[in-house]
Short mmCIF file of N, CA and C in Angstrom, two decimals:
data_model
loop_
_atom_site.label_atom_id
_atom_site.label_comp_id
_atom_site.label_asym_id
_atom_site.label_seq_id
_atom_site.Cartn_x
_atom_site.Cartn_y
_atom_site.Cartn_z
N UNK A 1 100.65 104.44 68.31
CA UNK A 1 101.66 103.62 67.68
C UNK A 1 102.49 102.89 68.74
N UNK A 2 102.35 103.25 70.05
CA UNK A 2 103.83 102.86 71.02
C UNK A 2 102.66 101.63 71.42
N UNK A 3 101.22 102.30 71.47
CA UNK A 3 100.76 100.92 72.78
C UNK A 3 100.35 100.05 71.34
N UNK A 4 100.62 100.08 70.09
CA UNK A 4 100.18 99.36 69.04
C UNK A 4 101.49 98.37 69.04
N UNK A 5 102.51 98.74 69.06
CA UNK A 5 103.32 98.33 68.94
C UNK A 5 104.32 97.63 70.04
N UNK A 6 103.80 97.71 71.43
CA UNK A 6 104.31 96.95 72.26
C UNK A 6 105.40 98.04 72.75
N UNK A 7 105.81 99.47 72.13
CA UNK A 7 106.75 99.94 73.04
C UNK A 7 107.20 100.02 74.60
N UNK A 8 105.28 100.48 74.70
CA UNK A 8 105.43 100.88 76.47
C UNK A 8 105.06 99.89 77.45
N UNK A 9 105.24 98.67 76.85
CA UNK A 9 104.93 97.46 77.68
C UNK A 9 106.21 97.40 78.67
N UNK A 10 106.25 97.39 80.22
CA UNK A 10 107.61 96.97 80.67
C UNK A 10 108.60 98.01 80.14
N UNK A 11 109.02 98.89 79.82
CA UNK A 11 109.78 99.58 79.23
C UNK A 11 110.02 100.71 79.69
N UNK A 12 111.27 101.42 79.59
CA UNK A 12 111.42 102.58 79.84
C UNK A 12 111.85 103.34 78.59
N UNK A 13 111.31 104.26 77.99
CA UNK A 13 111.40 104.75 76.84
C UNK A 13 111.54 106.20 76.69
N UNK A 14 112.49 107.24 76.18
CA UNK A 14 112.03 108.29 75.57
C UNK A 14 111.89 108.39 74.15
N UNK A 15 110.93 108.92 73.69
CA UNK A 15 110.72 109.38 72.37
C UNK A 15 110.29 110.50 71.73
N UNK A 16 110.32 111.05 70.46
CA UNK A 16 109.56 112.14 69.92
C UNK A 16 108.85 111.87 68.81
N UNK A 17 108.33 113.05 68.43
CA UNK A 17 107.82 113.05 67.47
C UNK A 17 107.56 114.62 66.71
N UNK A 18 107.17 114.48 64.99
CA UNK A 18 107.57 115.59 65.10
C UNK A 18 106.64 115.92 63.16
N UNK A 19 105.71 116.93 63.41
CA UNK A 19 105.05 116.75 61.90
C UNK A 19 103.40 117.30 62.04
N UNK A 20 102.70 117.07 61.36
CA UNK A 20 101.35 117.68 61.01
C UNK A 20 100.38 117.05 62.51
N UNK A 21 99.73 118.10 62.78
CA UNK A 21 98.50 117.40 63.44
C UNK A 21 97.03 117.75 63.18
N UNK A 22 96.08 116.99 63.78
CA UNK A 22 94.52 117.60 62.94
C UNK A 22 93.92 117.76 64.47
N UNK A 23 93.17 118.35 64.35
CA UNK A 23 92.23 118.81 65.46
C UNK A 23 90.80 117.93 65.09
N UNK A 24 90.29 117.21 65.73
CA UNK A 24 89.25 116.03 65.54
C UNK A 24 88.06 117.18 65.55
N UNK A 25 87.72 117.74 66.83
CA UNK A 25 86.60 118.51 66.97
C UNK A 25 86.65 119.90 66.43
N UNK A 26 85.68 120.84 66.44
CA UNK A 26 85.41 121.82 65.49
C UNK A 26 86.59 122.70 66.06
N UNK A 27 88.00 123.44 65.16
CA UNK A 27 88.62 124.25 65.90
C UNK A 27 88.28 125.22 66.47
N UNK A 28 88.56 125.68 67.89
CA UNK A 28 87.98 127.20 68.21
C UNK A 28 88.72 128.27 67.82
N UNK A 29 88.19 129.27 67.78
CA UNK A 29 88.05 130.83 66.60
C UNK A 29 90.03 131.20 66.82
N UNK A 30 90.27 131.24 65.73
CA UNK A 30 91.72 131.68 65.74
C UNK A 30 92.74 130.06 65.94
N UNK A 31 92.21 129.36 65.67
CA UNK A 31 92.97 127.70 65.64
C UNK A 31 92.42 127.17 64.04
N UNK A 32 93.91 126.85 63.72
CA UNK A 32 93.88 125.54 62.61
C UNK A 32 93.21 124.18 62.69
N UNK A 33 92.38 123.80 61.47
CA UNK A 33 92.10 122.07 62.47
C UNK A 33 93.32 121.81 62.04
N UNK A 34 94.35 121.90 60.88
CA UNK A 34 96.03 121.42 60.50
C UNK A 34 96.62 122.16 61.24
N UNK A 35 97.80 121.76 62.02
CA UNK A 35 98.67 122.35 62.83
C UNK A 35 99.95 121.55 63.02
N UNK A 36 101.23 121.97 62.95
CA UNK A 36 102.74 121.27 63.05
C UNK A 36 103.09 121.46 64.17
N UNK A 37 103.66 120.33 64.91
CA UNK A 37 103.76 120.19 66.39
C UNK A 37 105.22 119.20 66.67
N UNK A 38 106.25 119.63 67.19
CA UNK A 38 107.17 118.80 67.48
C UNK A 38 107.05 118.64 69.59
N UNK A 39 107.09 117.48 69.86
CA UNK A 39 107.15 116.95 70.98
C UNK A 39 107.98 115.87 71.81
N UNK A 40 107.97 115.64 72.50
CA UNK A 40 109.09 114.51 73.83
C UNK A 40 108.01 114.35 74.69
N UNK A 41 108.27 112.69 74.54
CA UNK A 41 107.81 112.08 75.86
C UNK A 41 108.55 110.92 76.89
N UNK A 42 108.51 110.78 77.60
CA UNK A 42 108.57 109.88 79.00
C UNK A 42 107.98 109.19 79.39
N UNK A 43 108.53 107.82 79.33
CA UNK A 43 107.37 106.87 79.82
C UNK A 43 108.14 105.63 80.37
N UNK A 44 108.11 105.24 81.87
CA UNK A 44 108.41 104.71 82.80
C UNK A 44 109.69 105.45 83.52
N UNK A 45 109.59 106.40 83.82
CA UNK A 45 110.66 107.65 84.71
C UNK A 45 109.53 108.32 85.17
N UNK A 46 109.74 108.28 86.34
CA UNK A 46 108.87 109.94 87.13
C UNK A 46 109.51 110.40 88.28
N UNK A 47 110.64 110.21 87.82
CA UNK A 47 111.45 111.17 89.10
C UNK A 47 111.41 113.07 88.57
N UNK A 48 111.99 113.65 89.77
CA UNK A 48 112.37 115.24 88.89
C UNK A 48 113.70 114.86 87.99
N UNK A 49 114.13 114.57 87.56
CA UNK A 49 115.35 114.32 86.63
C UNK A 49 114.65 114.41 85.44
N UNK A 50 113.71 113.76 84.81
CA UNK A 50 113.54 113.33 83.81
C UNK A 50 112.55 114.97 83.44
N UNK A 51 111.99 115.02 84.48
CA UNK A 51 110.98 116.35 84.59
C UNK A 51 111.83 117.45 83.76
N UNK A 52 112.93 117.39 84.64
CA UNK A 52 113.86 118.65 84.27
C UNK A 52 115.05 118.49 83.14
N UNK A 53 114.84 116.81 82.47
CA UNK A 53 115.75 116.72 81.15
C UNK A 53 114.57 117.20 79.72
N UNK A 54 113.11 117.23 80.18
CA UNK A 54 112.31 117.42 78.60
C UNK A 54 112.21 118.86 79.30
N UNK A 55 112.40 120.05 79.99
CA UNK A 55 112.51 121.10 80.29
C UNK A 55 113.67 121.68 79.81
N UNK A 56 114.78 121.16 80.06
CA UNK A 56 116.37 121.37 79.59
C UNK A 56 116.19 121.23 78.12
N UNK A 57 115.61 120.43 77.34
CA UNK A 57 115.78 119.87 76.20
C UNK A 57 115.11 120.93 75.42
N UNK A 58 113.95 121.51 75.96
CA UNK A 58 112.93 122.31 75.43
C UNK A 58 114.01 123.78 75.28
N UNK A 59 114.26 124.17 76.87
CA UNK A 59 115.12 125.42 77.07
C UNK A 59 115.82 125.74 75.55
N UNK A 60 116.95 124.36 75.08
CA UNK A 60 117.66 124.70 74.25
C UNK A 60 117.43 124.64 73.00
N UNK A 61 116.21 124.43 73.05
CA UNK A 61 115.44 124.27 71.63
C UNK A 61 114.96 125.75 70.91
N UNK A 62 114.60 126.18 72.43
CA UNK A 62 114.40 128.13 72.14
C UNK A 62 115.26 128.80 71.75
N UNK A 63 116.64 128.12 72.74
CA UNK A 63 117.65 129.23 71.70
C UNK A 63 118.36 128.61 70.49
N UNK A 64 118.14 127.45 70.11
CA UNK A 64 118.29 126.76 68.83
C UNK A 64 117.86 127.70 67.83
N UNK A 65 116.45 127.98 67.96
CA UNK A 65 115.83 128.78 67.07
C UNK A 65 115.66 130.44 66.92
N UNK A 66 116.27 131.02 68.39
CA UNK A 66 116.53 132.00 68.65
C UNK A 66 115.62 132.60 69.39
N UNK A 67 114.68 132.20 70.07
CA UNK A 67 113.50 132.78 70.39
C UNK A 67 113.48 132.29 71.87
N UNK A 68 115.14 132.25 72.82
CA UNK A 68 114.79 131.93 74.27
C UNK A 68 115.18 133.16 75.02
N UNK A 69 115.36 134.17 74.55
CA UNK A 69 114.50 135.53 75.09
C UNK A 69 113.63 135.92 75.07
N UNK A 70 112.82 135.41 73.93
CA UNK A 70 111.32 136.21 73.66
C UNK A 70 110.40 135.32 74.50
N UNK A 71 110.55 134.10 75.06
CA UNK A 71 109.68 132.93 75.63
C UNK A 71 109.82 133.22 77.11
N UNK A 72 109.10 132.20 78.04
CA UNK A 72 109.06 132.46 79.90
C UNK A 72 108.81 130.88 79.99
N UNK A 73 110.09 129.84 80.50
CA UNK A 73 109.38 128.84 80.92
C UNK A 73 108.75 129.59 82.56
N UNK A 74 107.16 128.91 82.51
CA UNK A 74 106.45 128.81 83.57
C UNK A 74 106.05 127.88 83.98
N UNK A 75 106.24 127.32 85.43
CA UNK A 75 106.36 126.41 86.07
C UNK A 75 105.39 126.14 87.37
N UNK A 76 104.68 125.35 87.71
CA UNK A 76 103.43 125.32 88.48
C UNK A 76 103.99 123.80 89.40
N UNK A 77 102.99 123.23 89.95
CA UNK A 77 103.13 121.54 90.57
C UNK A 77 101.99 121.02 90.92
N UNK A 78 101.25 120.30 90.58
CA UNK A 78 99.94 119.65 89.96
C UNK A 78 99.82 119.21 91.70
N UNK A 79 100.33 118.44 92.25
CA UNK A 79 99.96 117.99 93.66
C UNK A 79 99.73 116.26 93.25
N UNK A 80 99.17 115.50 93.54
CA UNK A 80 98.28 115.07 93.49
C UNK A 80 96.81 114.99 93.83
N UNK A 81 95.85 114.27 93.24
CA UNK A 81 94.55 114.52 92.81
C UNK A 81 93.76 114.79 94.31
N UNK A 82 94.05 114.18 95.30
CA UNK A 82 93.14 114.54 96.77
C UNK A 82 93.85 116.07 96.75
N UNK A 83 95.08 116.27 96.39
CA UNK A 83 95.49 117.74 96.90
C UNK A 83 94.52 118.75 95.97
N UNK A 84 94.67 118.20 94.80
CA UNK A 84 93.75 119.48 93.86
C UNK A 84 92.61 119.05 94.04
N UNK A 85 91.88 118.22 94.35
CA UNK A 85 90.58 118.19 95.29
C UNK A 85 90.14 118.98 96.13
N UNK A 86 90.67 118.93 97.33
CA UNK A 86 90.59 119.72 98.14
C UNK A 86 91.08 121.37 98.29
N UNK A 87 91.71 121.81 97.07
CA UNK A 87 92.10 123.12 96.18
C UNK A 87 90.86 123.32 95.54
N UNK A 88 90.34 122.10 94.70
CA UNK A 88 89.14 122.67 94.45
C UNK A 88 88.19 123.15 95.04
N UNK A 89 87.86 122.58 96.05
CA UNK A 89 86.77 122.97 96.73
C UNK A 89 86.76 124.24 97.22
N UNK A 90 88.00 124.40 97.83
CA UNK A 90 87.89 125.99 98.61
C UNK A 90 87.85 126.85 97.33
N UNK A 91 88.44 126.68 96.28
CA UNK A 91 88.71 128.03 95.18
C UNK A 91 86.87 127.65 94.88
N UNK A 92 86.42 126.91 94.68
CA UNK A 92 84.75 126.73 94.08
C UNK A 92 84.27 127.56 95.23
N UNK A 93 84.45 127.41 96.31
CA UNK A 93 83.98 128.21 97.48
C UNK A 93 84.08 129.27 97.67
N UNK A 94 84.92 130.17 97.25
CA UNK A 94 85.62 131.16 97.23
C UNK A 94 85.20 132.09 95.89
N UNK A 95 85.14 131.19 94.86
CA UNK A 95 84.64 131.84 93.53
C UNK A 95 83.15 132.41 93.73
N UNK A 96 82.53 131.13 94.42
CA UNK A 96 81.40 131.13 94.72
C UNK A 96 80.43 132.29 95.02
N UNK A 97 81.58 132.85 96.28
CA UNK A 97 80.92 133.93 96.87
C UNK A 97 81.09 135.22 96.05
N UNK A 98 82.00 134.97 95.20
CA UNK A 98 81.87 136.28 94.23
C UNK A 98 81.90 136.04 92.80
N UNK A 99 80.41 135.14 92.69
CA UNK A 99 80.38 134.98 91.43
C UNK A 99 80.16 136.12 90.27
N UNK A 100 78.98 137.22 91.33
CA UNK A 100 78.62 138.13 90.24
C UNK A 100 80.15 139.19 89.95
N UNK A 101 80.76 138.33 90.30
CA UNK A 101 82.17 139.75 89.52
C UNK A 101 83.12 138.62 88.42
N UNK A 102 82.61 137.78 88.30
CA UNK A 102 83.64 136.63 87.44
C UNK A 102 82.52 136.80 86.38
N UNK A 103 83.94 137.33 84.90
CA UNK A 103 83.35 137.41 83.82
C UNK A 103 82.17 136.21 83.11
N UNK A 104 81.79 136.49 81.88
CA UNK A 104 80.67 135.08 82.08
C UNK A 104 81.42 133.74 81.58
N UNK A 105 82.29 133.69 80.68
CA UNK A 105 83.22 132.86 80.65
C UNK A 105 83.36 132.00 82.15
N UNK A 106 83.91 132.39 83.26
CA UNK A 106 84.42 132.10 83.87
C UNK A 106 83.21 131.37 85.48
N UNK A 107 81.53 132.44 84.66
CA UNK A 107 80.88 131.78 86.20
C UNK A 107 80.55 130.45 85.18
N UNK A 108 80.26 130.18 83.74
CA UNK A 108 80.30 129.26 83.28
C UNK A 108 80.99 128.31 83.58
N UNK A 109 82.31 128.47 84.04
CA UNK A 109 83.50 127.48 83.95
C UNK A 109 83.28 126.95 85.80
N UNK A 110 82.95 127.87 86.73
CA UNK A 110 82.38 127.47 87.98
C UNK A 110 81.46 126.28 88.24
N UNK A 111 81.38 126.06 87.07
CA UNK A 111 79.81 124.96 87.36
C UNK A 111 80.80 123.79 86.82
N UNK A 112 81.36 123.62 85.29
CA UNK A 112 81.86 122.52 84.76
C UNK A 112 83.12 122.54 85.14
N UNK A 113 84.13 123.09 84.99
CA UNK A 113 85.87 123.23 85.32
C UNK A 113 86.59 124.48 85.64
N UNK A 114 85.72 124.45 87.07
CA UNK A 114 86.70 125.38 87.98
C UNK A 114 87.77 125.68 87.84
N UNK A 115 89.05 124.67 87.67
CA UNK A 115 90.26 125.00 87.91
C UNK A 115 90.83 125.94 86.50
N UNK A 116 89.83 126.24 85.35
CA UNK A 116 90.31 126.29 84.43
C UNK A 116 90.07 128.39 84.60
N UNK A 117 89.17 128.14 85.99
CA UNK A 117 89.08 129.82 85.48
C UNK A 117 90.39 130.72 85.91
N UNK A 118 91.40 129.57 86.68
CA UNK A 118 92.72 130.22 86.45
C UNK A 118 92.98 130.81 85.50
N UNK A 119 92.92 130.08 84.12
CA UNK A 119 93.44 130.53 83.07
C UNK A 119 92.91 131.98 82.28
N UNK A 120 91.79 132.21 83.33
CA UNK A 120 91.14 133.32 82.29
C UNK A 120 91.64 134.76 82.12
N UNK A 121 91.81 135.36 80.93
CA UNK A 121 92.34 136.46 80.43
C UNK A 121 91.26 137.72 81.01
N UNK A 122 90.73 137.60 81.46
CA UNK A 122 89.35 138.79 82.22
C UNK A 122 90.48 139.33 82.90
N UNK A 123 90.78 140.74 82.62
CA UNK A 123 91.25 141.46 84.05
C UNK A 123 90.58 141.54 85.30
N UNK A 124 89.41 141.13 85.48
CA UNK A 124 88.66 141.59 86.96
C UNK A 124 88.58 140.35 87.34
N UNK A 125 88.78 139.25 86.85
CA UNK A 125 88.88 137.93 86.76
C UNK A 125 90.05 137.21 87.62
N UNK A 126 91.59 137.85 86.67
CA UNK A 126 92.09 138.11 87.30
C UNK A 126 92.80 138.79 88.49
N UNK A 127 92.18 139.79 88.65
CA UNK A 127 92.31 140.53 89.96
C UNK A 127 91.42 139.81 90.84
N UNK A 128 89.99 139.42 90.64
CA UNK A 128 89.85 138.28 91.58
C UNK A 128 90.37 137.14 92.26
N UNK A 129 91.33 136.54 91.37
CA UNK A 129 92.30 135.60 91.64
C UNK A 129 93.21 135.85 92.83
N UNK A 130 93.80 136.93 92.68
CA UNK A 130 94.74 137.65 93.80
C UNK A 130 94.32 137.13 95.12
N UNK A 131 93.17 137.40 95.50
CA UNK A 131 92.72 136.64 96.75
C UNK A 131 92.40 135.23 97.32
N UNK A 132 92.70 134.21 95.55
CA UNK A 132 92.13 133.29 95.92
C UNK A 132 92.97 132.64 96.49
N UNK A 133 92.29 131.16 96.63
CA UNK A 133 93.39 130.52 97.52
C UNK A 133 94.72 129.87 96.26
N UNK A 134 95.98 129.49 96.68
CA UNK A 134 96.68 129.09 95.86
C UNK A 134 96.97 127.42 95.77
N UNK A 135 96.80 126.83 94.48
CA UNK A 135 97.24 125.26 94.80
C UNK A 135 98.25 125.02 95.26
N UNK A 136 99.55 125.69 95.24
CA UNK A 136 100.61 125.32 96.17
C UNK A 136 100.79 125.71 97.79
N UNK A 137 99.75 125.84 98.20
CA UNK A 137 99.27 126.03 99.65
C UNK A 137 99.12 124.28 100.25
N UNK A 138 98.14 123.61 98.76
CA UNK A 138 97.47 122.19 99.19
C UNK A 138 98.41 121.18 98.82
N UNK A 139 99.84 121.59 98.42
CA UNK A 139 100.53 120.28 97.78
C UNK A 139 100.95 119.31 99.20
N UNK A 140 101.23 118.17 98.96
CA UNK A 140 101.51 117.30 99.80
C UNK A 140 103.08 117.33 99.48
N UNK A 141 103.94 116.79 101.04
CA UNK A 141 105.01 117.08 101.10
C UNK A 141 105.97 116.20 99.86
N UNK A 142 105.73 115.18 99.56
CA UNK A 142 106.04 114.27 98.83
C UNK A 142 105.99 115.31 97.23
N UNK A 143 105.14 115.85 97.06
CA UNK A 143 105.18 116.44 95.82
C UNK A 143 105.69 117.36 95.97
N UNK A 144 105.80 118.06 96.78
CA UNK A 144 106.23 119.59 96.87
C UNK A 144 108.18 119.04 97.37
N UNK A 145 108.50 117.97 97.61
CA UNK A 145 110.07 117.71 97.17
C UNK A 145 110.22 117.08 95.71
N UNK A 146 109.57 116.65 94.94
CA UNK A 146 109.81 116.79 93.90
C UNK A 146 109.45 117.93 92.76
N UNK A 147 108.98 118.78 93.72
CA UNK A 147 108.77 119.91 92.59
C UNK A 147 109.93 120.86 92.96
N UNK A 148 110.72 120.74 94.45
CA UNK A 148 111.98 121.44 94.76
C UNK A 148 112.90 120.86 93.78
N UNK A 149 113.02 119.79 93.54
CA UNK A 149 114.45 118.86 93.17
C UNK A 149 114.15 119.46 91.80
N UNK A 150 113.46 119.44 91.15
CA UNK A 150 112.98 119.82 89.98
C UNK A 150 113.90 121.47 89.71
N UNK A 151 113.00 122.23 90.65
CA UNK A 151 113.61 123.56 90.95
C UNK A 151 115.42 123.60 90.72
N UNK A 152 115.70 122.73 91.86
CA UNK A 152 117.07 122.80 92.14
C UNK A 152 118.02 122.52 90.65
N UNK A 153 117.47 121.14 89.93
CA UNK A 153 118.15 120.98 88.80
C UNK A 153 118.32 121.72 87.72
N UNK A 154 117.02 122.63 87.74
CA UNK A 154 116.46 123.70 86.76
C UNK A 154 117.96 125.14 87.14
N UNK A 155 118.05 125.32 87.96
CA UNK A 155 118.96 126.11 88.41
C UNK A 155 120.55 125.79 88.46
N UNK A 156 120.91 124.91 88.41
CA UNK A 156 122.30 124.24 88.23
C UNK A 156 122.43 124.20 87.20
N UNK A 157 121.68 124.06 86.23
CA UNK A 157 121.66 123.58 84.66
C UNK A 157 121.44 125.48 83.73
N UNK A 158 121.07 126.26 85.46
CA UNK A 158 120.74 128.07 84.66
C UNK A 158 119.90 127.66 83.88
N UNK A 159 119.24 127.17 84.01
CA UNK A 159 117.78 127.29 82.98
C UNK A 159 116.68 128.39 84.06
N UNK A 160 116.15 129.76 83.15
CA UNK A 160 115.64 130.73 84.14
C UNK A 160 114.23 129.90 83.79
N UNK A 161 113.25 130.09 84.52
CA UNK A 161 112.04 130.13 84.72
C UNK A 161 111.04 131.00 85.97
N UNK A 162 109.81 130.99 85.99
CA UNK A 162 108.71 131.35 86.91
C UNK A 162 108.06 131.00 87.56
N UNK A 163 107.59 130.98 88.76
CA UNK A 163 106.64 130.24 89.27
C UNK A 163 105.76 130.17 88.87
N UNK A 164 104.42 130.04 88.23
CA UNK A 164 103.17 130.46 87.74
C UNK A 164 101.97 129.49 88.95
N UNK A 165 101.54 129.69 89.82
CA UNK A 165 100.77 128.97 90.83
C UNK A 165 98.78 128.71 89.92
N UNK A 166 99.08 129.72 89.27
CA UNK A 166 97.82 129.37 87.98
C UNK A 166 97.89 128.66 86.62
N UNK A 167 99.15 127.80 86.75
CA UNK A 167 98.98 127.30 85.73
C UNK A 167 98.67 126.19 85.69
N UNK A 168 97.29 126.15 85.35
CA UNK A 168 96.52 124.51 85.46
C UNK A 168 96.00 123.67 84.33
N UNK A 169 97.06 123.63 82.87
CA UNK A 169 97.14 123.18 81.75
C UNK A 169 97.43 121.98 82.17
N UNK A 170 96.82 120.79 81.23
CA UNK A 170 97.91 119.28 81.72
C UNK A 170 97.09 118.42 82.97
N UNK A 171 95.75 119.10 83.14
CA UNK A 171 95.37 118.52 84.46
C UNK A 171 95.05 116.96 84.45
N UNK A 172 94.15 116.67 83.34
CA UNK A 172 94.22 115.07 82.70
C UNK A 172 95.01 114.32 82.11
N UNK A 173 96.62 115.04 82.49
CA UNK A 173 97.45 113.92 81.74
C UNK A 173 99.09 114.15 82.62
N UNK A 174 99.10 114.70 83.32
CA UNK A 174 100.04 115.05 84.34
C UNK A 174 99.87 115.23 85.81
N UNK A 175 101.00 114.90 86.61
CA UNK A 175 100.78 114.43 88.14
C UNK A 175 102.16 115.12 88.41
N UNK A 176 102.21 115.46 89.75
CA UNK A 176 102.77 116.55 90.49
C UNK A 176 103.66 117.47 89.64
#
């Protein structure tokens, strides 16, 4: 609707949205293809400010509803793409050599999307991880001060969060 409508032409915009969504492809086991989803977006800002106003916005949305004890914002920093490139390679390298202990989920995911076997729920999987290498080892300095400033605002504002160095959700649609 925004690029239908000429919003994000030239523009700096925030917006939301907020209501039913459908899942196009077949849902996987324990997912709705109907699902209600409220969201915020950003579009022409990419400083940490803006990073850390749909973070702030979110924060108080948890305890709006009462549920910002029961939640963990977790917080990662994408790099840019030569940085998780070259993250890739060594963790593919690294996985590599111990494929026969990565659940099958995960030597599957070795071949098509490595970065995703972060995410995997395998305990031996994860205890493999422990050794691997970490993407915030490969960030470039430029990203890794906007993922501080980020930090810093997050903390002035007492919003608690985590580091999570495996969290590699967002990879096709987010940058540092």
């Amino acid at each position: 609707a925004c690029e239908q409508h000429g919003l994000l032409y030239n523009q700096v915009q925030r917006l939301w949205y907020m209501g039913p969504m459908f899942r196009y492809e077949k849902p996987q086991k324990g997912r709705l293809r109907q699902f209600h989803q409220v969201g915020v977006e950003a579009f022409g800002m990419d400083g940490p400010d803006i990073d850390a106003e749909l973070l702030i916005l979110n924060a108080r949305l948890w305890e709006q509803l009462g549920i910002g004890d029961a939640v963990t914002l977790q917080l990662n920093t994408l790099g840019k793409s030569e940085d998780r490139a070259r993250f890739k390679a060594d963790l593919v390298c690294y996985l590599s050599e111990r494929k026969d202990q990565l659940d099958e989920d995960s030597q599957r995911r070795l071949e098509s999307n490595p970065l995703r076997i972060l995410d995997s729920k395998g305990t031996s999987t994860q205890s493999l991880l422990d050794g691997a290498p970490s993407l915030l080892d490969y960030i470039d300095e430029e990203s890794m001060l906007h993922f501080n400033q980020l930090k810093s605002i997050l903390d002035a504002a007492e919003i608690s969060y985590e580091i999570n160095p495996r969290l590699v959700r967002g990879l096709d649609y987010y940058g540092k």
